[in-house]
């Protein structure tokens, strides 16, 4: 397991532009597509999709570990910007739908990108502290 972890982070560093673009597209599209189904208590909530999205954010955080070592605030900022872009894109695409009315609350519009950035940053910090110590990367 140790060797595969090292290989993953080495691949991320070798092909950093591809992984950065993958992360950017991943954050924008997942926040744009899923913001209406991952907020508990609102119409359309799906627990299974929420768990899947958390696992996807864990993958994104680990790619950020390989791209940016010990730059937590930068990861938070880039995640916040990209998740806000994704949220705006999703709102623009679904504008005028009746099911969107429940999600037009200012708390949701401001809070969801912040929570996505916080979750990715928390997973980044966990991966930096715990996983990288085990493989001495």
mmCIF file of C-alpha atoms in Angstrom:
data_model
loop_
_atom_site.group_PDB
_atom_site.id
_atom_site.type_symbol
_atom_site.label_atom_id
_atom_site.label_comp_id
_atom_site.label_asym_id
_atom_site.label_seq_id
_atom_site.Cartn_x
_atom_site.Cartn_y
_atom_site.Cartn_z
ATOM 1 C CA UNK A 1 0.000 0.000 0.000
ATOM 2 C CA UNK A 2 2.872 2.340 0.728
ATOM 3 C CA UNK A 3 4.281 2.042 -2.791
ATOM 4 C CA UNK A 4 0.938 2.750 -4.491
ATOM 5 C CA UNK A 5 0.437 5.888 -2.393
ATOM 6 C CA UNK A 6 3.866 7.158 -3.399
ATOM 7 C CA UNK A 7 3.162 6.356 -7.044
ATOM 8 C CA UNK A 8 -0.106 8.325 -6.939
ATOM 9 C CA UNK A 9 1.516 11.491 -5.577
ATOM 10 C CA UNK A 10 4.455 11.119 -7.978
ATOM 11 C CA UNK A 11 2.035 10.867 -10.907
ATOM 12 C CA UNK A 12 0.198 13.953 -9.677
ATOM 13 C CA UNK A 13 3.457 15.902 -9.539
ATOM 14 C CA UNK A 14 4.609 14.687 -12.958
ATOM 15 C CA UNK A 15 1.319 15.499 -14.710
ATOM 16 C CA UNK A 16 0.361 18.460 -12.550
ATOM 17 C CA UNK A 17 -1.446 20.453 -15.251
ATOM 18 C CA UNK A 18 -3.768 17.571 -16.151
ATOM 19 C CA UNK A 19 -4.595 16.930 -12.506
ATOM 20 C CA UNK A 20 -5.149 20.635 -11.826
ATOM 21 C CA UNK A 21 -7.571 20.868 -14.756
ATOM 22 C CA UNK A 22 -9.276 17.667 -13.569
ATOM 23 C CA UNK A 23 -9.723 19.153 -10.095
ATOM 24 C CA UNK A 24 -11.018 22.445 -11.434
ATOM 25 C CA UNK A 25 -13.565 20.784 -13.704
ATOM 26 C CA UNK A 26 -14.484 18.315 -10.958
ATOM 27 C CA UNK A 27 -15.265 21.000 -8.387
ATOM 28 C CA UNK A 28 -17.172 23.242 -10.800
ATOM 29 C CA UNK A 29 -19.327 20.465 -12.224
ATOM 30 C CA UNK A 30 -20.053 18.656 -8.956
ATOM 31 C CA UNK A 31 -21.102 21.810 -7.138
ATOM 32 C CA UNK A 32 -23.135 22.978 -10.127
ATOM 33 C CA UNK A 33 -24.935 19.700 -10.577
ATOM 34 C CA UNK A 34 -25.370 18.444 -7.032
ATOM 35 C CA UNK A 35 -26.198 21.470 -4.899
ATOM 36 C CA UNK A 36 -29.917 20.707 -5.160
ATOM 37 C CA UNK A 37 -29.581 17.110 -3.923
ATOM 38 C CA UNK A 38 -26.951 17.174 -1.166
ATOM 39 C CA UNK A 39 -28.416 19.703 1.265
ATOM 40 C CA UNK A 40 -30.304 17.891 4.039
ATOM 41 C CA UNK A 41 -33.790 19.148 4.731
ATOM 42 C CA UNK A 42 -34.398 20.546 1.273
ATOM 43 C CA UNK A 43 -36.420 19.032 -1.545
ATOM 44 C CA UNK A 44 -34.533 16.380 -3.511
ATOM 45 C CA UNK A 45 -32.019 15.370 -0.808
ATOM 46 C CA UNK A 46 -30.257 12.048 -1.443
ATOM 47 C CA UNK A 47 -28.059 10.493 1.236
ATOM 48 C CA UNK A 48 -26.403 8.096 -1.206
ATOM 49 C CA UNK A 49 -25.419 10.883 -3.561
ATOM 50 C CA UNK A 50 -24.124 12.929 -0.634
ATOM 51 C CA UNK A 51 -21.849 10.081 0.453
ATOM 52 C CA UNK A 52 -20.627 9.642 -3.124
ATOM 53 C CA UNK A 53 -19.876 13.362 -3.417
ATOM 54 C CA UNK A 54 -17.942 13.311 -0.119
ATOM 55 C CA UNK A 55 -15.824 10.446 -1.475
ATOM 56 C CA UNK A 56 -15.248 12.456 -4.665
ATOM 57 C CA UNK A 57 -14.198 15.495 -2.613
ATOM 58 C CA UNK A 58 -11.751 13.238 -0.750
ATOM 59 C CA UNK A 59 -10.187 12.321 -4.103
ATOM 60 C CA UNK A 60 -10.012 16.005 -5.059
ATOM 61 C CA UNK A 61 -8.378 16.834 -1.710
ATOM 62 C CA UNK A 62 -5.768 14.129 -2.227
ATOM 63 C CA UNK A 63 -4.954 15.472 -5.677
ATOM 64 C CA UNK A 64 -4.515 18.886 -4.056
ATOM 65 C CA UNK A 65 -2.088 17.275 -1.596
ATOM 66 C CA UNK A 66 0.061 16.161 -4.514
ATOM 67 C CA UNK A 67 -0.231 19.539 -6.245
ATOM 68 C CA UNK A 68 0.170 21.949 -3.339
ATOM 69 C CA UNK A 69 2.099 20.788 -0.305
ATOM 70 C CA UNK A 70 1.300 22.674 2.903
ATOM 71 C CA UNK A 71 -0.772 25.409 1.271
ATOM 72 C CA UNK A 72 -4.054 25.012 3.119
ATOM 73 C CA UNK A 73 -5.270 28.582 2.639
ATOM 74 C CA UNK A 74 -4.578 28.431 -1.084
ATOM 75 C CA UNK A 75 -6.530 25.172 -1.368
ATOM 76 C CA UNK A 76 -9.408 26.721 0.587
ATOM 77 C CA UNK A 77 -9.417 29.833 -1.601
ATOM 78 C CA UNK A 78 -9.278 27.954 -4.900
ATOM 79 C CA UNK A 79 -11.995 25.562 -3.692
ATOM 80 C CA UNK A 80 -14.196 28.481 -2.628
ATOM 81 C CA UNK A 81 -13.800 30.250 -5.961
ATOM 82 C CA UNK A 82 -14.426 27.115 -8.016
ATOM 83 C CA UNK A 83 -17.398 25.984 -5.930
ATOM 84 C CA UNK A 84 -18.909 29.477 -6.222
ATOM 85 C CA UNK A 85 -18.457 29.334 -9.983
ATOM 86 C CA UNK A 86 -20.101 25.916 -10.034
ATOM 87 C CA UNK A 87 -22.980 27.100 -7.891
ATOM 88 C CA UNK A 88 -23.517 30.116 -10.152
ATOM 89 C CA UNK A 89 -23.363 27.885 -13.210
ATOM 90 C CA UNK A 90 -25.921 25.514 -11.693
ATOM 91 C CA UNK A 91 -28.259 28.364 -10.779
ATOM 92 C CA UNK A 92 -27.943 29.822 -14.262
ATOM 93 C CA UNK A 93 -28.777 26.484 -15.888
ATOM 94 C CA UNK A 94 -31.779 25.797 -13.677
ATOM 95 C CA UNK A 95 -33.120 29.348 -13.546
ATOM 96 C CA UNK A 96 -36.903 29.436 -13.608
ATOM 97 C CA UNK A 97 -37.535 25.889 -12.426
ATOM 98 C CA UNK A 98 -40.099 25.478 -9.680
ATOM 99 C CA UNK A 99 -37.884 23.101 -7.691
ATOM 100 C CA UNK A 100 -35.176 25.769 -7.507
ATOM 101 C CA UNK A 101 -37.293 28.132 -5.402
ATOM 102 C CA UNK A 102 -36.418 26.271 -2.206
ATOM 103 C CA UNK A 103 -32.709 26.597 -2.989
ATOM 104 C CA UNK A 104 -32.782 30.362 -3.594
ATOM 105 C CA UNK A 105 -32.366 31.056 0.103
ATOM 106 C CA UNK A 106 -29.354 33.370 0.678
ATOM 107 C CA UNK A 107 -28.032 30.963 3.300
ATOM 108 C CA UNK A 108 -27.891 28.192 0.701
ATOM 109 C CA UNK A 109 -26.441 30.401 -2.018
ATOM 110 C CA UNK A 110 -23.626 31.701 0.207
ATOM 111 C CA UNK A 111 -23.249 28.738 2.543
ATOM 112 C CA UNK A 112 -22.972 25.856 0.088
ATOM 113 C CA UNK A 113 -19.763 27.018 -1.653
ATOM 114 C CA UNK A 114 -18.252 27.848 1.740
ATOM 115 C CA UNK A 115 -19.100 24.408 3.114
ATOM 116 C CA UNK A 116 -17.705 22.681 0.004
ATOM 117 C CA UNK A 117 -14.439 24.622 0.365
ATOM 118 C CA UNK A 118 -14.329 23.837 4.095
ATOM 119 C CA UNK A 119 -14.906 20.102 3.482
ATOM 120 C CA UNK A 120 -12.206 19.926 0.812
ATOM 121 C CA UNK A 121 -9.802 21.862 3.055
ATOM 122 C CA UNK A 122 -10.558 19.611 6.013
ATOM 123 C CA UNK A 123 -9.924 16.505 3.920
ATOM 124 C CA UNK A 124 -6.747 18.114 2.545
ATOM 125 C CA UNK A 125 -5.526 18.804 6.079
ATOM 126 C CA UNK A 126 -6.353 15.242 7.156
ATOM 127 C CA UNK A 127 -4.520 13.772 4.186
ATOM 128 C CA UNK A 128 -1.528 16.029 4.738
ATOM 129 C CA UNK A 129 -1.230 15.202 8.427
ATOM 130 C CA UNK A 130 -2.165 11.512 8.518
ATOM 131 C CA UNK A 131 -1.586 9.951 5.125
ATOM 132 C CA UNK A 132 1.641 11.709 4.217
ATOM 133 C CA UNK A 133 3.230 10.837 7.559
ATOM 134 C CA UNK A 134 2.678 7.148 6.843
ATOM 135 C CA UNK A 135 4.404 7.256 3.458
ATOM 136 C CA UNK A 136 7.031 9.897 4.352
ATOM 137 C CA UNK A 137 6.300 11.965 1.256
#
